[in-house]
Tab-separated table of C-alpha atoms and ligand atoms in Angstrom:
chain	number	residue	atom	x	y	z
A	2	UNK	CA	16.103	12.535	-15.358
A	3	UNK	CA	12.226	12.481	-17.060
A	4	UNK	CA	10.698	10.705	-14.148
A	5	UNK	CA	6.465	9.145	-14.941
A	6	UNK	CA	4.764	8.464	-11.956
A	7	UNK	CA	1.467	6.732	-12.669
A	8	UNK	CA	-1.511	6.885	-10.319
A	9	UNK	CA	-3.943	9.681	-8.701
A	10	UNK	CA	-3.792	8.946	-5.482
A	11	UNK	CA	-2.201	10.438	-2.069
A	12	UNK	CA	0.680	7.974	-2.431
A	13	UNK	CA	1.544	9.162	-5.536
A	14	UNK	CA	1.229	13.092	-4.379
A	15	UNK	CA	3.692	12.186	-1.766
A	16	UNK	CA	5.786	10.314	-4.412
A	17	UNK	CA	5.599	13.503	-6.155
A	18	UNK	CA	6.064	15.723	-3.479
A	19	UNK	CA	9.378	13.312	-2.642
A	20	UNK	CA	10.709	13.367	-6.411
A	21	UNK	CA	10.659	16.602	-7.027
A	22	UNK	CA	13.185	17.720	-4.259
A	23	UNK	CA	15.513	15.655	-6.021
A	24	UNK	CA	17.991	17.571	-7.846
A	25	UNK	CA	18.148	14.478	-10.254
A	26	UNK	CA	15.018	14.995	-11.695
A	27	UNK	CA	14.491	17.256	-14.363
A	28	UNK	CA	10.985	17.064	-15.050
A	29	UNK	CA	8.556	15.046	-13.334
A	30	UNK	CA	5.074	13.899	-14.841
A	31	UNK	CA	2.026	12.112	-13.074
A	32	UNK	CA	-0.515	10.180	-14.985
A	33	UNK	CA	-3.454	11.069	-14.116
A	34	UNK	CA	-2.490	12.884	-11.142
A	35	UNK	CA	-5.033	15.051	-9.237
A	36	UNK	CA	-5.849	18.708	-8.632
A	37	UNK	CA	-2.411	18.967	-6.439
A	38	UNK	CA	0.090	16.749	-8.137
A	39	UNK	CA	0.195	19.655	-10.636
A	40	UNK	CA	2.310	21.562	-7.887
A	41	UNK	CA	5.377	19.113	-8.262
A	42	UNK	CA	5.114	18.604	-11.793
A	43	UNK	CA	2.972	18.030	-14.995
A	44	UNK	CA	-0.164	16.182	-14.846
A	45	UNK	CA	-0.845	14.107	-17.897
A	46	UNK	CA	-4.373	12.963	-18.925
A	47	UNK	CA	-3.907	8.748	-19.119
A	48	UNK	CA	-5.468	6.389	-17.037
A	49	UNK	CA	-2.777	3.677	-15.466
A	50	UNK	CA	-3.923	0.886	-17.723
A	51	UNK	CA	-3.551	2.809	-21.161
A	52	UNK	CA	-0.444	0.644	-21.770
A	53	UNK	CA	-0.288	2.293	-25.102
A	54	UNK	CA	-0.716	5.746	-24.431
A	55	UNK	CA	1.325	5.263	-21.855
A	56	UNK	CA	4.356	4.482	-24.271
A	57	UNK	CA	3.371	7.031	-26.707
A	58	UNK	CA	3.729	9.662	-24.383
A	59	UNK	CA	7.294	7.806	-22.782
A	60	UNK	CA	8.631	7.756	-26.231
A	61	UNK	CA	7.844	11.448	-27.023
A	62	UNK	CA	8.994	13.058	-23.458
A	63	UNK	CA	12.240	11.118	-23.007
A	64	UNK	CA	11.327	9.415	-19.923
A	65	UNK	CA	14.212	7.779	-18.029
A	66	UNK	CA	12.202	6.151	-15.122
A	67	UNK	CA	8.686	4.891	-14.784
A	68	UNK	CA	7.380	4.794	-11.035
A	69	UNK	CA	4.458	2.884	-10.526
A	70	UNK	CA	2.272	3.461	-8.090
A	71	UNK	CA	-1.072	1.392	-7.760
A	72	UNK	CA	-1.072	-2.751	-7.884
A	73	UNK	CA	-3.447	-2.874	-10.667
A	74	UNK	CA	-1.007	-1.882	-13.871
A	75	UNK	CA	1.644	-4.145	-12.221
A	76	UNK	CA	-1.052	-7.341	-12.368
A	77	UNK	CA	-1.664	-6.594	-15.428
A	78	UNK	CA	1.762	-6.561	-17.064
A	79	UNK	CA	3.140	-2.832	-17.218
A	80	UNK	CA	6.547	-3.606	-16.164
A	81	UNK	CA	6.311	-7.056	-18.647
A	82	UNK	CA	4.763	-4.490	-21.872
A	83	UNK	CA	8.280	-2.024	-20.870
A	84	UNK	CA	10.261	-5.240	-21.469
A	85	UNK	CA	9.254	-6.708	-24.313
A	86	UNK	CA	8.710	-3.757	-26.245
A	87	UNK	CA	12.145	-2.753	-28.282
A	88	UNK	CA	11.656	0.705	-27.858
A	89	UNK	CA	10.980	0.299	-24.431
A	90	UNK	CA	12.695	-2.290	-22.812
A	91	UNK	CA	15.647	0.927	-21.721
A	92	UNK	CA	13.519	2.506	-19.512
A	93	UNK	CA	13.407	1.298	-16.488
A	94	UNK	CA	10.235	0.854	-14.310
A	95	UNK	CA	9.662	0.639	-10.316
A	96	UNK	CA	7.012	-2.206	-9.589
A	97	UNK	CA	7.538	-5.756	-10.151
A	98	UNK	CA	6.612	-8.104	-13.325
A	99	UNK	CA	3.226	-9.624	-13.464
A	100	UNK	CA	4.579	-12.784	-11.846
A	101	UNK	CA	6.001	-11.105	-8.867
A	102	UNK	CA	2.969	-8.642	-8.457
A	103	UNK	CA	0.725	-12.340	-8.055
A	104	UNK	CA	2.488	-12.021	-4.699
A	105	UNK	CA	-0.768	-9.271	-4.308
A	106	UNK	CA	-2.871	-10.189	-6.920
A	107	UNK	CA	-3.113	-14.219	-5.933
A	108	UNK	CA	-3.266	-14.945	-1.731
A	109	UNK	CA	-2.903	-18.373	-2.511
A	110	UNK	CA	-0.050	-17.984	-4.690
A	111	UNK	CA	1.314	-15.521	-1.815
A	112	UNK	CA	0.804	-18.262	0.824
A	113	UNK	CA	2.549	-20.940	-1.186
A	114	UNK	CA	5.302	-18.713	-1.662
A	115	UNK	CA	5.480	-18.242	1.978
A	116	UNK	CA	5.001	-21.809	3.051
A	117	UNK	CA	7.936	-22.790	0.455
A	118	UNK	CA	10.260	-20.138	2.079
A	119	UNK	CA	9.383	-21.085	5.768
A	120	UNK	CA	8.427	-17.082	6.527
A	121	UNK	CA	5.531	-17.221	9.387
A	122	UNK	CA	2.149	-16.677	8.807
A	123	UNK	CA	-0.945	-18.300	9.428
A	124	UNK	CA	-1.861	-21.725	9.020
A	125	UNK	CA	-4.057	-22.434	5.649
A	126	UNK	CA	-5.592	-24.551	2.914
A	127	UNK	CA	-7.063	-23.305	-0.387
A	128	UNK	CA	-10.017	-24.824	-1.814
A	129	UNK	CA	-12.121	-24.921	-5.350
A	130	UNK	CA	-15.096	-24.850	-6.407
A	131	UNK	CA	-14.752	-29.029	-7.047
A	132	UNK	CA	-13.263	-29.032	-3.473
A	133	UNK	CA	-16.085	-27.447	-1.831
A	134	UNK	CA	-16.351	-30.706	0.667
A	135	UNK	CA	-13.064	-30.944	1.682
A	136	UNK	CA	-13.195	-27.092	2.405
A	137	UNK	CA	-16.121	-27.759	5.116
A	138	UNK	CA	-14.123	-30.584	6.380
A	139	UNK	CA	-11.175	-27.954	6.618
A	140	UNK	CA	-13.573	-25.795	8.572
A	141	UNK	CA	-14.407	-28.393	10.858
A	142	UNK	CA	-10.943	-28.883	12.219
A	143	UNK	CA	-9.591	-25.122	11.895
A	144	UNK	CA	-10.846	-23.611	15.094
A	145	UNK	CA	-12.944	-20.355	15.700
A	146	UNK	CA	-12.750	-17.604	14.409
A	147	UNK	CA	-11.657	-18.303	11.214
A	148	UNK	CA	-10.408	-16.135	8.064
A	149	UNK	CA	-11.885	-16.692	4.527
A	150	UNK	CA	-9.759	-15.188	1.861
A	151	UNK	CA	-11.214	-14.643	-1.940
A	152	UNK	CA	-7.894	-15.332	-3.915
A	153	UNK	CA	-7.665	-12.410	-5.926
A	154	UNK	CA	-8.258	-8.722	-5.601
A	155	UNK	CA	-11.230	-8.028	-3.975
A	156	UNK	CA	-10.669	-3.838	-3.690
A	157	UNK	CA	-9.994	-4.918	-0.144
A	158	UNK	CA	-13.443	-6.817	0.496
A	159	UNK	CA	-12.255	-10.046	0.111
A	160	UNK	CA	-11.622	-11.019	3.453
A	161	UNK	CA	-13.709	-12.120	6.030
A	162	UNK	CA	-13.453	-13.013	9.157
A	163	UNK	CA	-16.364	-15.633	10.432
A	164	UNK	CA	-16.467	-16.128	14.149
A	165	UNK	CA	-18.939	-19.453	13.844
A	166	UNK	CA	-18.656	-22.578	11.622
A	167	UNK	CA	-21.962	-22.273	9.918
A	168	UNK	CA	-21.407	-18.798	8.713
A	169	UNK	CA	-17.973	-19.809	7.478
A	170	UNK	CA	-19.487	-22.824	5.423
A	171	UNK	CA	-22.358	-20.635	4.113
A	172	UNK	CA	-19.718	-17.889	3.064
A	173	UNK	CA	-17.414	-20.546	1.747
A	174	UNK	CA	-20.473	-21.790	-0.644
A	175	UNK	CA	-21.133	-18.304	-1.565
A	176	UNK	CA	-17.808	-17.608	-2.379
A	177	UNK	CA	-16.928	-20.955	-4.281
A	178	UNK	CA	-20.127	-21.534	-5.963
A	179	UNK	CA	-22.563	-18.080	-6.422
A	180	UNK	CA	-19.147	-16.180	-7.148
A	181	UNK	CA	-19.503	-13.877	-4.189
A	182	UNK	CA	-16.442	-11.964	-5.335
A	183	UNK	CA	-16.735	-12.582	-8.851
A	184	UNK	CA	-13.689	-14.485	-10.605
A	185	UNK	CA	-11.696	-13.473	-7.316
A	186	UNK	CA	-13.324	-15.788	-5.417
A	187	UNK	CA	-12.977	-19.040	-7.404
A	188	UNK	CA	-10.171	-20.048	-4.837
A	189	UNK	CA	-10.748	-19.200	-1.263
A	190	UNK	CA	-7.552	-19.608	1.340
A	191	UNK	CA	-9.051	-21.126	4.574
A	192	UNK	CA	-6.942	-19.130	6.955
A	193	UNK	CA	-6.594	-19.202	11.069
A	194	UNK	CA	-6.969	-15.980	12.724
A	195	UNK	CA	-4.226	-14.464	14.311
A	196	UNK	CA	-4.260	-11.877	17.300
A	197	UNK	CA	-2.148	-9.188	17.973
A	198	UNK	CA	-1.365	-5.585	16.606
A	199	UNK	CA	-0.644	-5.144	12.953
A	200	UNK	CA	1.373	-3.049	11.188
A	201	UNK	CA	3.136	-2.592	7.713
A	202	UNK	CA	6.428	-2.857	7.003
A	203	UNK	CA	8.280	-1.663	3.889
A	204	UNK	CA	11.017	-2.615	1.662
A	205	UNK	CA	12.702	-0.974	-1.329
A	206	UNK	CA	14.533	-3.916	-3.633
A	207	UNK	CA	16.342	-4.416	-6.669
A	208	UNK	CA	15.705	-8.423	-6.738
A	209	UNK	CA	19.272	-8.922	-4.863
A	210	UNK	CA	19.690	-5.957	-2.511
A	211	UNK	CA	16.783	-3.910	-0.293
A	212	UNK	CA	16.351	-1.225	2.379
A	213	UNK	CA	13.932	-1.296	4.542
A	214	UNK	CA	11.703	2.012	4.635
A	215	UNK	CA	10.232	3.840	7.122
A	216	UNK	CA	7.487	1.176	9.106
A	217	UNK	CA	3.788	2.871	9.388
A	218	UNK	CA	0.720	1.745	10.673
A	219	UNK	CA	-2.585	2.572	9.162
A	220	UNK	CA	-6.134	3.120	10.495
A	221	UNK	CA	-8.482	1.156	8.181
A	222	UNK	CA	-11.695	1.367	9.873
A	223	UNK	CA	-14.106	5.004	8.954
A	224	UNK	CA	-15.238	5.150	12.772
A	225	UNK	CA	-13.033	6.460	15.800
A	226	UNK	CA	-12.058	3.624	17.818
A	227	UNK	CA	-11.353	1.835	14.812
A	228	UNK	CA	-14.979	0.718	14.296
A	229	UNK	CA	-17.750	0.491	11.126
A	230	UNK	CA	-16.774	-0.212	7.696
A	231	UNK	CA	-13.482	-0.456	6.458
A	232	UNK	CA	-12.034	2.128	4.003
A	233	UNK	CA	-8.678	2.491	1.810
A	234	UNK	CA	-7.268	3.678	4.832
A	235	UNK	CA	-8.461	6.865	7.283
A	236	UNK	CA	-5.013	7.737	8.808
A	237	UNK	CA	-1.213	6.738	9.221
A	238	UNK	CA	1.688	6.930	11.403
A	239	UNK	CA	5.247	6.418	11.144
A	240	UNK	CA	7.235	5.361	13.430
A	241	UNK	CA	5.357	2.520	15.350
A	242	UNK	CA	6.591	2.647	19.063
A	243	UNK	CA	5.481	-1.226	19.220
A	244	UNK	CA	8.092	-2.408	15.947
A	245	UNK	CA	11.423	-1.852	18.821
A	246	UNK	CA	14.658	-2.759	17.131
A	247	UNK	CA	14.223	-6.480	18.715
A	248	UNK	CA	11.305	-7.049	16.506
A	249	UNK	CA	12.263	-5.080	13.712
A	250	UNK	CA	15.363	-7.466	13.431
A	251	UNK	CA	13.236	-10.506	13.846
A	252	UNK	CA	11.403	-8.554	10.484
A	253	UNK	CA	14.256	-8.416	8.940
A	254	UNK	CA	15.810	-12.182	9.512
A	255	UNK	CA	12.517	-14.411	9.505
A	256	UNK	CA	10.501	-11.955	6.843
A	257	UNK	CA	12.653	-9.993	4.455
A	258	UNK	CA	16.047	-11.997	4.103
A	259	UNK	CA	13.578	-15.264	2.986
A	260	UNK	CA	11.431	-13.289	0.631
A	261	UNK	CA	14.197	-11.461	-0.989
A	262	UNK	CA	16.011	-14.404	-1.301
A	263	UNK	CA	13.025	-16.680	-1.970
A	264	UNK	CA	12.174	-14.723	-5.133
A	265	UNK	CA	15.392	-14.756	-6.557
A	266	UNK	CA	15.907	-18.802	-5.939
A	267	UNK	CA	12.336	-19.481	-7.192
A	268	UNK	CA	13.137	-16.848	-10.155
A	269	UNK	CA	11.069	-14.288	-10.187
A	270	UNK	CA	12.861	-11.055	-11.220
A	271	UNK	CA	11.701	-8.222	-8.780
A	272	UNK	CA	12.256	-4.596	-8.566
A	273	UNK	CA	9.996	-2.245	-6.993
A	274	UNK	CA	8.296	-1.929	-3.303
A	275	UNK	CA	7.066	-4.643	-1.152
A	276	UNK	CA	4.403	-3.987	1.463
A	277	UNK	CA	4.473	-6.096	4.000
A	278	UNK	CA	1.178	-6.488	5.877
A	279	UNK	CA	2.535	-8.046	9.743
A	280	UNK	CA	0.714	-8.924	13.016
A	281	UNK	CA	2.653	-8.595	16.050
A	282	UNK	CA	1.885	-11.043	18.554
A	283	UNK	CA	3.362	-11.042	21.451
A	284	UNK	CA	6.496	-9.628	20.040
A	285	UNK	CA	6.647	-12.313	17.467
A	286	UNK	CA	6.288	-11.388	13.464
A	287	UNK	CA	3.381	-13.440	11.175
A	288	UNK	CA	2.880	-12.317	7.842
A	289	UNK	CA	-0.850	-11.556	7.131
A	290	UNK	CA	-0.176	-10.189	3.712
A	291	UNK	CA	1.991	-9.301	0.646
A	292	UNK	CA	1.488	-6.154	-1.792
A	293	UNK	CA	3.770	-4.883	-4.362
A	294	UNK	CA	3.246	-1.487	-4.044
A	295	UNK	CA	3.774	0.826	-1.311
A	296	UNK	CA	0.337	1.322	1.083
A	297	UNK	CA	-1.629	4.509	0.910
A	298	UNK	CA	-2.332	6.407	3.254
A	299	UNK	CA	1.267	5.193	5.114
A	300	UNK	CA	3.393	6.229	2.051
A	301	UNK	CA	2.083	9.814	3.042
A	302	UNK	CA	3.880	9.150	6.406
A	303	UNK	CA	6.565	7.256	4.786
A	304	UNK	CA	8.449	9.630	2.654
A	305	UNK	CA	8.472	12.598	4.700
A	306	UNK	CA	10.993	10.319	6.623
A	307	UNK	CA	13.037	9.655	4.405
A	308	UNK	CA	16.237	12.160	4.548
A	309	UNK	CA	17.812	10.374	1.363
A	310	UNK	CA	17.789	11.032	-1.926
A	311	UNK	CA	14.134	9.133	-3.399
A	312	UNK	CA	15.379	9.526	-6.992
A	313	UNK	CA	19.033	8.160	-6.049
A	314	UNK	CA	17.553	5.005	-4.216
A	315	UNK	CA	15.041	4.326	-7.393
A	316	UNK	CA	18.342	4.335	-9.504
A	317	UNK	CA	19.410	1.479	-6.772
A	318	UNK	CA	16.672	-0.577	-7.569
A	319	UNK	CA	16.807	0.142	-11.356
A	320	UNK	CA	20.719	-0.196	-11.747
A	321	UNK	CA	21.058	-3.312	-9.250
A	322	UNK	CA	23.118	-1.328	-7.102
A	323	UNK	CA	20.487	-0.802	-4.250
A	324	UNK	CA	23.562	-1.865	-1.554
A	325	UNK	CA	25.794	1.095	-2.900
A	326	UNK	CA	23.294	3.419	-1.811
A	327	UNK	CA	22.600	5.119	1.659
A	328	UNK	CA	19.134	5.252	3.330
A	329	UNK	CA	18.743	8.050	5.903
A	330	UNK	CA	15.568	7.966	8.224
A	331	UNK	CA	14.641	10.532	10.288
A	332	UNK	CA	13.641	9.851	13.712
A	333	UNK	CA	10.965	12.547	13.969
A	334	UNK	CA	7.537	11.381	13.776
A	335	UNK	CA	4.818	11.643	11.069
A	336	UNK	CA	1.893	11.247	11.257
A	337	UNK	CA	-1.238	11.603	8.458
A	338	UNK	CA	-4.879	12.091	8.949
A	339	UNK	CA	-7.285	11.303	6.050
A	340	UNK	CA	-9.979	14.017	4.572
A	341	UNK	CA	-12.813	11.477	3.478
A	342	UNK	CA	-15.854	12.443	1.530
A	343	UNK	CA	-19.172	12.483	3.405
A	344	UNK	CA	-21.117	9.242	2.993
A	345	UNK	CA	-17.627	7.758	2.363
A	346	UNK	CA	-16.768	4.165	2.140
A	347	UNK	CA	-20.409	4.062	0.648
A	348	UNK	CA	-22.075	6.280	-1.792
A	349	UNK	CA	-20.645	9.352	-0.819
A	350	UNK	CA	-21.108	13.354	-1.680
A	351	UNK	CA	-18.752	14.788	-4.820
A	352	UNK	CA	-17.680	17.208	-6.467
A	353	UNK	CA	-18.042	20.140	-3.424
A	354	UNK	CA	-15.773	23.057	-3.733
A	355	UNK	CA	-12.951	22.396	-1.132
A	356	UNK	CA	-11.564	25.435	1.287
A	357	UNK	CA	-9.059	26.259	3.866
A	358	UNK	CA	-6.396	24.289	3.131
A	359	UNK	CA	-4.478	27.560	2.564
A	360	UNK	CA	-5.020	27.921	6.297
A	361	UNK	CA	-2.886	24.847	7.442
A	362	UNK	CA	0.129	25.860	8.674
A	363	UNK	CA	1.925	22.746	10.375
A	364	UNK	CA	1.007	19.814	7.892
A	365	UNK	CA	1.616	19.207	4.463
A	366	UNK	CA	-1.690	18.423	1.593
A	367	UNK	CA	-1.015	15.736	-0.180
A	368	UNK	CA	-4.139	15.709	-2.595
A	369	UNK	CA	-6.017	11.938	-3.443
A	370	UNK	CA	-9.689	12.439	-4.690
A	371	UNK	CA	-9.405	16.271	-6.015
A	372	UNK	CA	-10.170	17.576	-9.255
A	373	UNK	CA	-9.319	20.814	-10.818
A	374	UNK	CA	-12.408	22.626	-12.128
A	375	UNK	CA	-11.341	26.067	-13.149
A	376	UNK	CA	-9.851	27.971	-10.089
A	377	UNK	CA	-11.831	25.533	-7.596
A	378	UNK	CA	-10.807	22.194	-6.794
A	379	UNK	CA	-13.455	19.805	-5.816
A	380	UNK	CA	-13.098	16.862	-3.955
A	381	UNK	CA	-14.528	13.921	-6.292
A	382	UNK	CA	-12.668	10.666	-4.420
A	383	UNK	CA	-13.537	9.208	-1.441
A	384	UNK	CA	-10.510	9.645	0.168
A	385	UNK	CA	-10.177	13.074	-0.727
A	386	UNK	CA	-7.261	14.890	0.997
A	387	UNK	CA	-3.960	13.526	3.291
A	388	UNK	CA	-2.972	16.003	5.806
A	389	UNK	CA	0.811	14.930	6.749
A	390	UNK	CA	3.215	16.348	9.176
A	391	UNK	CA	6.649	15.775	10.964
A	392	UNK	CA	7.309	16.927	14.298
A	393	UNK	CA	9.678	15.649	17.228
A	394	UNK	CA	7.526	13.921	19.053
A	395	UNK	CA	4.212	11.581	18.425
A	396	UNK	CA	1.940	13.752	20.599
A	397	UNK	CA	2.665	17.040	18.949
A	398	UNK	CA	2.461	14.969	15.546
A	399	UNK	CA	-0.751	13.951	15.910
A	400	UNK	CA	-2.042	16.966	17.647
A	401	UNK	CA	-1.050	18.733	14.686
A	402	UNK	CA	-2.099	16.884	11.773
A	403	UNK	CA	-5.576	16.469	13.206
A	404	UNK	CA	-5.624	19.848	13.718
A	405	UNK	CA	-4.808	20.666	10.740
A	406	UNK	CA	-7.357	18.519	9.037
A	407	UNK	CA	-10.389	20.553	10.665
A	408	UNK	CA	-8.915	23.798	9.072
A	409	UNK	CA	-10.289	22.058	5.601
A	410	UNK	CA	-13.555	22.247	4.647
A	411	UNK	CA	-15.941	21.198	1.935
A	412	UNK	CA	-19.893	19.689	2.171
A	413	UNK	CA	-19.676	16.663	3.837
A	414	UNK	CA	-15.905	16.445	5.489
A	415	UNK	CA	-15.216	13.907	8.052
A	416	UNK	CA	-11.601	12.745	9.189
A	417	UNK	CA	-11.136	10.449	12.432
A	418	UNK	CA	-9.942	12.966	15.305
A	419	UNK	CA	-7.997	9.556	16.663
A	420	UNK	CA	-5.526	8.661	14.074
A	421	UNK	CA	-2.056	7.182	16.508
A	422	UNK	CA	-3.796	8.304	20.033
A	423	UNK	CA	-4.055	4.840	21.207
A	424	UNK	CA	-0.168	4.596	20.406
A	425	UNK	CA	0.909	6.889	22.992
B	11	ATP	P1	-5.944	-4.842	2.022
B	11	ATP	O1	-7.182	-4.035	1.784
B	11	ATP	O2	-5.201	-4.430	3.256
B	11	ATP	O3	-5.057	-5.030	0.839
B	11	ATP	P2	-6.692	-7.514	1.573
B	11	ATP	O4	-8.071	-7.561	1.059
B	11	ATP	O5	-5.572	-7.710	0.641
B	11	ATP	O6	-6.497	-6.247	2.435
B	11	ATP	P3	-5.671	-8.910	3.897
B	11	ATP	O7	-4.763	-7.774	4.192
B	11	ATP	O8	-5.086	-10.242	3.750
B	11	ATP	O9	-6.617	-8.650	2.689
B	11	ATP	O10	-6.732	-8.914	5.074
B	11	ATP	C1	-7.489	-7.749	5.386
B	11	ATP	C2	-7.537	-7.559	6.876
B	11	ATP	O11	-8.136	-8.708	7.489
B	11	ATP	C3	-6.158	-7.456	7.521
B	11	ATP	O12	-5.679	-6.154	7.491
B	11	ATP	C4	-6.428	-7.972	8.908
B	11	ATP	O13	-6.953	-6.950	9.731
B	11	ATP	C5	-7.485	-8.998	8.703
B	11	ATP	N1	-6.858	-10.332	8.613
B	11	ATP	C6	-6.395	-10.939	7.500
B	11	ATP	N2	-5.872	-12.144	7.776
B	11	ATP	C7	-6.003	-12.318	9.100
B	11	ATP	C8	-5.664	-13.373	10.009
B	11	ATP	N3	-5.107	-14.499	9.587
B	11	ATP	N4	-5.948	-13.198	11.313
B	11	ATP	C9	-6.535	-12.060	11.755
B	11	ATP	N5	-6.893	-11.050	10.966
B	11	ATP	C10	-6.636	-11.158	9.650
């Protein structure tokens, strides 16, 4: 098979990295790719949204499969364009329809969905701009602290978490009526907070059938401890010794069985990944969040554990035949620790010359924010590098990874020396 994977970012280097030891693919291409993707297969110069370059260049290499990897293609309508273009409409692609992919793109649409389908999560209202009042009113009754969610993307700033009423009512005004988040925030879901541990949990479907992935939780925060500003993500690990088989059942029964089966009574067509973002409290699962995509930095945990064949399961989801297909996990652990640039999740350092990753020896590289400048590659991302390994036990996992990371340098590196301690 001609397998396009579109996206630049770790996730899809360890898409990449997974793909290519498939002896079903033939050739592999990544659009944009990065300065390491070129190491699995071709890199080809379109950006994600290029719906029509993206075609041209389908139509021209024989591509069998299209494997999306970021959210913001699948909002916008890539797998919908495939579809209802003649020439197109063979090739299958891995991400859900427009409709589907609101799951991400819409929390209020994502709440309704789960309020309809009885799947736990948090208690909340959504409010307008013309409903300003009643959302104070809301406020007034919901208990402290209190989460304010800007309906659609928000590059993961939309939420906010307000531990006294009058900051929550000036934050709801800002949101509602100065546009805080732009168009994202014309709806805000009113949300109670939830306590507990979170983690992700992740599920392969073709819109009938699924298998649930590897599990992962990811370090969001740039500071050790988990503290300062929040980031794309600073670190993974996979397995999580809190998800136990009791609670990965409860998962599977109260979380996944509704929403697989929810979208196909409510009749929304899905094929692809869904990410589900879970708190654990007390043992008991509550949905936090939906994405349709697979998480980064946790997919660079994620695949390494995966014994199976990735390009055989795809064809699962693509064909409709997920259940005739076998999922083999591996029960060593991975773990992944996150190169950042300096400065990074605010205006940060680029384009320094990158060393030493010749020098690791126990991880693997996945490559996010590189760039190929002759012989060098430069780091030009924030989230520049994913050092990922698999060992036999946690410790030795994360000893090694983190290790690893300090054998890479460039102007500026910082990775969190903590990623999965506090989980031994
Ligand atoms: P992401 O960047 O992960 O996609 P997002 O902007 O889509 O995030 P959410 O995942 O819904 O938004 O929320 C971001 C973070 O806020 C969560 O990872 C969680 O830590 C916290 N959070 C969200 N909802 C709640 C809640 N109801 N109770 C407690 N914490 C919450």
């Amino acid at each position: 098979m001609n397998i396009l994977i579109l996206g630049s970012g770790g996730r899809e280097s360890a898409f990449a990295w997974k793909i290519a030891q498939s002896p079903k693919c033939e050739n592999l291409f990544i659009a944009p790719g990065n300065a390491g993707t070129g190491q699995y297969g071709t890199n080809i110069n379109l950006k994600v949204t290029d719906f029509a370059g993206i075609k041209a260049f389908a139509l021209s290499n024989a591509i069998d499969m299209v494997l999306v990897g970021p959210e913001e293609p699948l909002v916008k309508g890539i797998h919908d364009f495939f579809l209802a273009d003649d020439e197109l409409k063979g090739i299958p692609v891995i991400g859900p329809q427009a409709e589907a992919a609101q799951l991400e793109g819409s929390k209020d649409f994502s709440k309704e969905f789960m309020q309809r389908n009885n799947i736990p999560t948090a208690a909340s209202k959504t409010f307008t701009k013309d409903t300003l009042q009643e959302g104070f009113d809301y406020l007034a009754t919901a208990g402290l602290p209190v989460v304010l969610k800007a309906d659609g993307l928000a590059a993961g700033k939309g939420v906010l978490i307000c531990l006294t009423l009058e900051e929550a009512k000036l934050e709801l005004a800002e949101m509602l009526t100065e546009a805080k988040f732009g168009d994202a925030s014309s709806k805000v879901v009113i949300e109670q907070f939830l306590t507990g541990i979170e983690l992700s949990v992740f599920v392969m479907t073709d819109g009938t059938n699924y298998k649930i992935l590897p599990e992962a939780k990811d370090y969001k925060r740039i500071g050790e401890g988990d503290t300062g500003l929040n980031t794309g993500g600073m670190g993974s690990v996979s397995p999580v010794p809190f998800a136990d088989a009791e609670f990965m059942a409860k998962v599977e029964q109260r979380v996944i069985i509704p929403t697989v089966e929810g979208l196909k009574k409510e009749g929304i067509p899905y094929k692809g990944f869904i990410f589900i973002g879970l708190m654990n409290t007390e043992g008991e699962p509550w949905v936090i969040e939906y994405n349709c995509r697979m998480g980064d930095p946790e997919t660079e945990s994620v695949m390494p554990r995966i014994q199976s064949d990735f390009v055989d399961l795809l064809e699962g989801v693509a064909q409709g035949n997920l259940n005739e297909k076998e999922i083999i996990i591996s029960d060593k652990v991975a773990a992944t620790v996150v190169c950042v640039a300096g400065g990074y999740p605010g205006e940060y350092l680029k384009n320094k010359a990158i060393s030493g990753i010749e020098n690791v020896r126990g991880s693997h590289v996945f490559h996010a924010g590189t760039t190929l400048s002759g012989e060098e590659v430069l780091a030009t991302g924030g989230r520049v590098l994913a050092v990922t390994t698999l060992q036999d036990n946690m410790f030795n996992a994360l000893q090694q990874a983190t290790a690893d990371a300090a054998r890479i340098y460039y102007d500026g590196v910082y990775f969190r020396k903590d990623i999965g301690f506090d989980l031994l």
